[in-house]
PDB file of C-alpha atoms in Angstrom:
ATOM      1  CA  MET J1142       0.050  -0.121  -0.082  1.00  0.00           C
ATOM      2  CA  VAL J1143       1.315   3.286  -0.997  1.00  0.00           C
ATOM      3  CA  PHE J1144       0.096   6.559   0.201  1.00  0.00           C
ATOM      4  CA  GLU J1145       0.827  10.268   0.582  1.00  0.00           C
ATOM      5  CA  GLY J1146       3.319  11.720   3.033  1.00  0.00           C
ATOM      6  CA  SER J1147       7.130  11.709   3.970  1.00  0.00           C
ATOM      7  CA  GLU J1148       8.836   8.417   3.008  1.00  0.00           C
ATOM      8  CA  ARG J1149       8.878   7.189   6.559  1.00  0.00           C
ATOM      9  CA  ARG J1150       5.175   7.721   6.805  1.00  0.00           C
ATOM     10  CA  ARG J1151       4.524   6.059   3.322  1.00  0.00           C
ATOM     11  CA  HIS J1152       5.842   2.594   4.491  1.00  0.00           C
ATOM     12  CA  ASP J1153       4.724   2.743   8.186  1.00  0.00           C
ATOM     13  CA  PRO J1154       2.058  -0.041   8.761  1.00  0.00           C
ATOM     14  CA  LYS J1155       0.428   1.892  11.463  1.00  0.00           C
ATOM     15  CA  HIS J1156      -0.951   4.577   8.700  1.00  0.00           C
ATOM     16  CA  ALA J1157      -1.993   1.765   6.337  1.00  0.00           C
ATOM     17  CA  LYS J1158      -4.036   0.641   9.456  1.00  0.00           C
ATOM     18  CA  GLU J1159      -5.597   4.092   9.754  1.00  0.00           C
ATOM     19  CA  ILE J1160      -6.652   3.928   6.259  1.00  0.00           C
ATOM     20  CA  LEU J1161      -8.297   0.797   6.520  1.00  0.00           C
ATOM     21  CA  GLU J1162     -10.194   1.821   9.735  1.00  0.00           C
ATOM     22  CA  VAL J1163     -11.155   5.115   8.103  1.00  0.00           C
ATOM     23  CA  THR J1164     -12.492   2.950   5.135  1.00  0.00           C
ATOM     24  CA  LYS J1165     -14.609   0.771   7.153  1.00  0.00           C
ATOM     25  CA  GLU J1166     -16.125   3.923   9.007  1.00  0.00           C
ATOM     26  CA  ALA J1167     -17.213   5.241   6.006  1.00  0.00           C
ATOM     27  CA  GLY J1168     -19.139   2.036   5.412  1.00  0.00           C
ATOM     28  CA  LYS J1169     -16.802   0.869   2.725  1.00  0.00           C
ATOM     29  CA  GLU J1170     -15.198  -2.677   2.327  1.00  0.00           C
ATOM     30  CA  ALA J1171     -11.500  -2.469   3.082  1.00  0.00           C
ATOM     31  CA  ALA J1172      -9.079  -4.576   1.401  1.00  0.00           C
ATOM     32  CA  LEU J1173      -5.404  -5.146   2.117  1.00  0.00           C
ATOM     33  CA  TRP J1174      -2.829  -6.717  -0.289  1.00  0.00           C
ATOM     34  CA  PHE J1175       0.216  -8.130   1.249  1.00  0.00           C
ATOM     35  CA  SER J1176       3.272 -10.282   0.117  1.00  0.00           C
ATOM     36  CA  ALA J1177       3.471 -13.672   1.829  1.00  0.00           C
ATOM     37  CA  LYS J1178       6.826 -12.787   3.170  1.00  0.00           C
ATOM     38  CA  ASP J1179       5.454  -9.609   4.810  1.00  0.00           C
ATOM     39  CA  TRP J1180       3.173 -11.490   7.399  1.00  0.00           C
ATOM     40  CA  GLN J1181       5.089 -10.548  10.376  1.00  0.00           C
ATOM     41  CA  LYS J1182       4.707  -6.997   9.563  1.00  0.00           C
ATOM     42  CA  THR J1183       1.091  -7.558   8.779  1.00  0.00           C
ATOM     43  CA  LYS J1184       0.646  -9.275  12.238  1.00  0.00           C
ATOM     44  CA  GLU J1185       2.445  -6.434  14.037  1.00  0.00           C
ATOM     45  CA  ALA J1186       0.380  -3.635  12.651  1.00  0.00           C
ATOM     46  CA  GLY J1187      -2.765  -5.633  13.059  1.00  0.00           C
ATOM     47  CA  LEU J1188      -3.834  -5.075   9.477  1.00  0.00           C
ATOM     48  CA  GLY J1189      -5.039  -8.505   8.827  1.00  0.00           C
ATOM     49  CA  GLU J1190      -7.526  -8.438  11.484  1.00  0.00           C
ATOM     50  CA  VAL J1191      -8.898  -4.871  10.240  1.00  0.00           C
ATOM     51  CA  ALA J1192      -9.301  -5.528   6.387  1.00  0.00           C
ATOM     52  CA  ASP J1193     -12.491  -7.157   5.429  1.00  0.00           C
ATOM     53  CA  VAL J1194     -10.454  -8.828   2.451  1.00  0.00           C
ATOM     54  CA  ASN J1195      -7.089  -9.805   2.624  1.00  0.00           C
ATOM     55  CA  LEU J1196      -5.064 -10.620  -0.898  1.00  0.00           C
ATOM     56  CA  VAL J1197      -1.951 -12.417  -0.460  1.00  0.00           C
ATOM     57  CA  ASN J1198       0.486 -13.183  -3.534  1.00  0.00           C
ATOM     58  CA  LEU J1199       2.443 -16.244  -3.692  1.00  0.00           C
ATOM     59  CA  TRP J1200       6.103 -14.939  -4.103  1.00  0.00           C
ATOM     60  CA  PRO J1201       8.950 -17.420  -4.243  1.00  0.00           C
ATOM     61  CA  SER J1202      10.830 -17.972  -0.777  1.00  0.00           C
ATOM     62  CA  CYS J1203      14.883 -17.743  -0.857  1.00  0.00           C
ATOM     63  CA  ASN J1204      14.660 -20.334   2.040  1.00  0.00           C
ATOM     64  CA  GLU J1205      15.880 -23.657   0.523  1.00  0.00           C
ATOM     65  CA  SER J1206      13.748 -25.378   3.075  1.00  0.00           C
ATOM     66  CA  TYR J1207      10.650 -23.953   1.817  1.00  0.00           C
ATOM     67  CA  PRO J1208       8.862 -26.120  -0.857  1.00  0.00           C
ATOM     68  CA  LYS J1209       8.524 -24.162  -4.523  1.00  0.00           C
ATOM     69  CA  PHE J1210       5.961 -21.577  -4.586  1.00  0.00           C
ATOM     70  CA  ASN J1211       3.616 -23.416  -7.002  1.00  0.00           C
ATOM     71  CA  THR J1212       3.132 -26.525  -4.658  1.00  0.00           C
ATOM     72  CA  ASP J1213       0.139 -26.697  -2.265  1.00  0.00           C
ATOM     73  CA  GLN J1214       2.784 -27.296   0.445  1.00  0.00           C
ATOM     74  CA  PHE J1215       4.009 -23.582  -0.078  1.00  0.00           C
ATOM     75  CA  VAL J1216       0.487 -22.224  -0.341  1.00  0.00           C
ATOM     76  CA  GLU J1217      -0.374 -24.154   3.039  1.00  0.00           C
ATOM     77  CA  LYS J1218       2.503 -22.358   4.764  1.00  0.00           C
ATOM     78  CA  VAL J1219       1.178 -18.913   3.258  1.00  0.00           C
ATOM     79  CA  ILE J1220      -2.296 -19.741   4.611  1.00  0.00           C
ATOM     80  CA  ASN J1221      -0.793 -20.681   8.035  1.00  0.00           C
ATOM     81  CA  LYS J1222       1.212 -17.355   8.258  1.00  0.00           C
ATOM     82  CA  ALA J1223      -1.715 -15.341   7.206  1.00  0.00           C
ATOM     83  CA  THR J1224      -3.736 -16.935   9.922  1.00  0.00           C
ATOM     84  CA  LEU J1225      -0.774 -16.200  12.441  1.00  0.00           C
ATOM     85  CA  ALA J1226      -1.117 -12.442  11.227  1.00  0.00           C
ATOM     86  CA  GLY J1227      -4.625 -12.334  12.333  1.00  0.00           C
ATOM     87  CA  VAL J1228      -6.329 -12.902   9.057  1.00  0.00           C
ATOM     88  CA  ASP J1229      -9.648 -14.822   9.055  1.00  0.00           C
ATOM     89  CA  PRO J1230      -9.261 -17.461   6.382  1.00  0.00           C
ATOM     90  CA  GLY J1231     -12.753 -16.674   5.061  1.00  0.00           C
ATOM     91  CA  SER J1232     -11.199 -13.130   4.187  1.00  0.00           C
ATOM     92  CA  LEU J1233      -8.347 -14.500   2.444  1.00  0.00           C
ATOM     93  CA  ILE J1234      -7.754 -14.525  -1.324  1.00  0.00           C
ATOM     94  CA  ILE J1235      -4.546 -16.291  -2.740  1.00  0.00           C
ATOM     95  CA  GLU J1236      -3.171 -14.513  -5.902  1.00  0.00           C
ATOM     96  CA  ILE J1237      -1.689 -16.834  -8.371  1.00  0.00           C
ATOM     97  CA  PRO J1238       1.095 -15.157 -10.201  1.00  0.00           C
ATOM     98  CA  LEU J1239       2.054 -15.393 -13.976  1.00  0.00           C
ATOM     99  CA  PHE J1240       5.537 -15.080 -13.667  1.00  0.00           C
ATOM    100  CA  VAL J1241       8.537 -17.878 -13.823  1.00  0.00           C
ATOM    101  CA  ALA J1242      11.080 -18.122 -11.130  1.00  0.00           C
ATOM    102  CA  ASN J1243      14.026 -20.225 -10.084  1.00  0.00           C
ATOM    103  CA  SER J1244      14.377 -21.094  -6.611  1.00  0.00           C
ATOM    104  CA  CYS J1245      13.638 -17.375  -5.517  1.00  0.00           C
ATOM    105  CA  GLU J1246      14.353 -14.949  -8.506  1.00  0.00           C
ATOM    106  CA  VAL J1247      11.594 -13.852 -10.514  1.00  0.00           C
ATOM    107  CA  GLU J1248      12.439 -13.731 -14.162  1.00  0.00           C
ATOM    108  CA  ASP J1249      11.239 -11.476 -16.910  1.00  0.00           C
ATOM    109  CA  VAL J1250       9.418 -14.382 -18.464  1.00  0.00           C
ATOM    110  CA  GLY J1251       5.715 -15.176 -17.951  1.00  0.00           C
ATOM    111  CA  TYR J1252       3.226 -18.150 -18.359  1.00  0.00           C
ATOM    112  CA  SER J1253       2.584 -17.463 -21.960  1.00  0.00           C
ATOM    113  CA  ASP J1254       6.533 -17.364 -22.788  1.00  0.00           C
ATOM    114  CA  VAL J1255       6.950 -20.515 -20.954  1.00  0.00           C
ATOM    115  CA  ILE J1256       4.129 -22.466 -22.870  1.00  0.00           C
ATOM    116  CA  LEU J1257       4.645 -21.016 -26.399  1.00  0.00           C
ATOM    117  CA  ASP J1258       8.559 -20.409 -26.432  1.00  0.00           C
ATOM    118  CA  TYR J1259       9.743 -22.789 -24.003  1.00  0.00           C
ATOM    119  CA  GLY J1260       7.316 -25.684 -24.937  1.00  0.00           C
ATOM    120  CA  ALA J1261       6.412 -26.348 -21.403  1.00  0.00           C
ATOM    121  CA  SER J1262       3.310 -28.478 -20.784  1.00  0.00           C
ATOM    122  CA  PRO J1263       0.356 -26.440 -19.550  1.00  0.00           C
ATOM    123  CA  THR J1264      -0.962 -29.415 -17.684  1.00  0.00           C
ATOM    124  CA  GLY J1265       2.423 -30.405 -16.420  1.00  0.00           C
ATOM    125  CA  ASN J1266       3.946 -29.925 -12.912  1.00  0.00           C
ATOM    126  CA  GLY J1267       4.914 -26.450 -13.269  1.00  0.00           C
ATOM    127  CA  SER J1268       8.592 -26.987 -14.017  1.00  0.00           C
ATOM    128  CA  ILE J1269      11.062 -26.420 -16.923  1.00  0.00           C
ATOM    129  CA  LEU J1270      14.073 -28.225 -17.079  1.00  0.00           C
ATOM    130  CA  TYR J1271      15.253 -27.976 -20.472  1.00  0.00           C
ATOM    131  CA  ASP J1272      15.374 -24.862 -22.945  1.00  0.00           C
ATOM    132  CA  HIS J1273      15.665 -25.740 -26.701  1.00  0.00           C
ATOM    133  CA  GLY J1274      17.068 -29.125 -25.843  1.00  0.00           C
ATOM    134  CA  TYR J1275      19.577 -27.751 -23.299  1.00  0.00           C
ATOM    135  CA  ARG J1276      19.675 -28.630 -19.471  1.00  0.00           C
ATOM    136  CA  ILE J1277      18.794 -25.463 -17.505  1.00  0.00           C
ATOM    137  CA  HIS J1278      18.640 -24.575 -13.633  1.00  0.00           C
ATOM    138  CA  PRO J1279      14.977 -25.693 -12.914  1.00  0.00           C
ATOM    139  CA  ARG J1280      12.320 -22.828 -13.232  1.00  0.00           C
ATOM    140  CA  TYR J1281       8.971 -22.869 -12.010  1.00  0.00           C
ATOM    141  CA  PHE J1282       5.595 -21.427 -12.768  1.00  0.00           C
ATOM    142  CA  PHE J1283       2.023 -22.185 -12.325  1.00  0.00           C
ATOM    143  CA  SER J1284       0.643 -24.645 -14.963  1.00  0.00           C
ATOM    144  CA  GLN J1285      -2.873 -25.381 -15.336  1.00  0.00           C
ATOM    145  CA  THR J1286      -2.562 -28.382 -12.792  1.00  0.00           C
ATOM    146  CA  ARG J1287      -0.915 -26.395 -10.281  1.00  0.00           C
ATOM    147  CA  ALA J1288      -3.341 -23.436 -10.561  1.00  0.00           C
ATOM    148  CA  VAL J1289      -6.539 -25.681 -10.497  1.00  0.00           C
ATOM    149  CA  GLU J1290      -5.314 -27.734  -7.406  1.00  0.00           C
ATOM    150  CA  LYS J1291      -5.294 -24.133  -5.460  1.00  0.00           C
ATOM    151  CA  VAL J1292      -9.181 -24.039  -5.876  1.00  0.00           C
ATOM    152  CA  ASP J1293      -9.621 -27.376  -4.035  1.00  0.00           C
ATOM    153  CA  LEU J1294      -7.040 -26.023  -1.394  1.00  0.00           C
ATOM    154  CA  ALA J1295      -9.026 -22.797  -1.030  1.00  0.00           C
ATOM    155  CA  ARG J1296     -12.150 -24.798  -0.381  1.00  0.00           C
ATOM    156  CA  GLU J1297     -10.446 -27.108   2.142  1.00  0.00           C
ATOM    157  CA  TYR J1298      -9.056 -24.136   4.157  1.00  0.00           C
ATOM    158  CA  GLY J1299     -12.441 -21.972   3.671  1.00  0.00           C
ATOM    159  CA  LEU J1300     -10.691 -19.025   2.002  1.00  0.00           C
ATOM    160  CA  HIS J1301     -12.597 -16.573   0.288  1.00  0.00           C
ATOM    161  CA  GLY J1302     -11.212 -17.531  -2.946  1.00  0.00           C
ATOM    162  CA  ILE J1303      -8.180 -17.499  -5.438  1.00  0.00           C
ATOM    163  CA  MET J1304      -7.164 -14.887  -8.102  1.00  0.00           C
ATOM    164  CA  LEU J1305      -5.095 -14.781 -10.995  1.00  0.00           C
ATOM    165  CA  HIS J1306      -2.713 -11.999 -11.188  1.00  0.00           C
ATOM    166  CA  GLY J1307      -3.267  -9.592 -13.929  1.00  0.00           C
ATOM    167  CA  GLY J1308      -1.068  -9.617 -16.852  1.00  0.00           C
ATOM    168  CA  ASP J1309       1.710  -6.677 -17.402  1.00  0.00           C
ATOM    169  CA  GLY J1310       4.504  -6.121 -19.933  1.00  0.00           C
ATOM    170  CA  TRP J1311       6.301  -9.469 -19.461  1.00  0.00           C
ATOM    171  CA  THR J1312       4.061 -11.713 -17.850  1.00  0.00           C
ATOM    172  CA  GLN J1313       0.817 -12.568 -19.775  1.00  0.00           C
ATOM    173  CA  ASP J1314      -1.587 -15.458 -19.678  1.00  0.00           C
ATOM    174  CA  LEU J1315      -2.769 -16.845 -22.914  1.00  0.00           C
ATOM    175  CA  TYR J1316      -6.198 -15.642 -24.332  1.00  0.00           C
ATOM    176  CA  PRO J1317      -9.162 -16.789 -22.246  1.00  0.00           C
ATOM    177  CA  TRP J1318     -10.662 -18.822 -25.066  1.00  0.00           C
ATOM    178  CA  ASP J1319      -7.295 -20.839 -25.386  1.00  0.00           C
ATOM    179  CA  ASP J1320      -7.664 -24.531 -23.995  1.00  0.00           C
ATOM    180  CA  ASN J1321      -3.994 -23.619 -22.540  1.00  0.00           C
ATOM    181  CA  SER J1322      -4.696 -20.717 -20.477  1.00  0.00           C
ATOM    182  CA  LEU J1323      -4.826 -20.561 -16.893  1.00  0.00           C
ATOM    183  CA  ILE J1324      -8.069 -18.637 -16.703  1.00  0.00           C
ATOM    184  CA  ASN J1325      -9.855 -21.111 -19.025  1.00  0.00           C
ATOM    185  CA  ALA J1326      -8.722 -24.193 -16.913  1.00  0.00           C
ATOM    186  CA  LEU J1327      -9.736 -22.258 -13.732  1.00  0.00           C
ATOM    187  CA  SER J1328     -13.120 -21.252 -15.049  1.00  0.00           C
ATOM    188  CA  LYS J1329     -13.891 -24.968 -15.646  1.00  0.00           C
ATOM    189  CA  LYS J1330     -13.079 -25.813 -12.109  1.00  0.00           C
ATOM    190  CA  PHE J1331     -16.169 -23.589 -10.854  1.00  0.00           C
TER     191      PHE J1331
END
């Protein structure tokens, strides 16, 4: 969340809490977006308890003991950390990213690139081991299979839902009517 004021105030979670509270006092729904790695800051400021809707993105962890960011095990850790931060699971929305990442570095490659240029399987396990026949350091992404699994996980944990991150300059889904697109696969799950 970015708001007006000095640099110090802009990044002070207490001010974000004030904004959420004022929003709710005005009779509006208050939504908070935070990164999975920022759950402790969210907890310390009491932000998760105030927001009506909490959106958390699935950003890769550089901690080698963590599972890959596209797995159910990683998402379960994110859900656990969010609830430790005071977030009611019924208010939590998991954001599925469109980027490709190695262990913890996000690359300037997106879902459409990995399917069309790298030849990765949209229904595979969400990993790339070869680029044009050459072995590479593994890269991970949300395949249709990995994304659709998160719908079941959201239901199991009683989450508010899941969302697909909007595309930007270098991370795009395929067209919605393309059978290989994530949005197409997710829409069939509902």
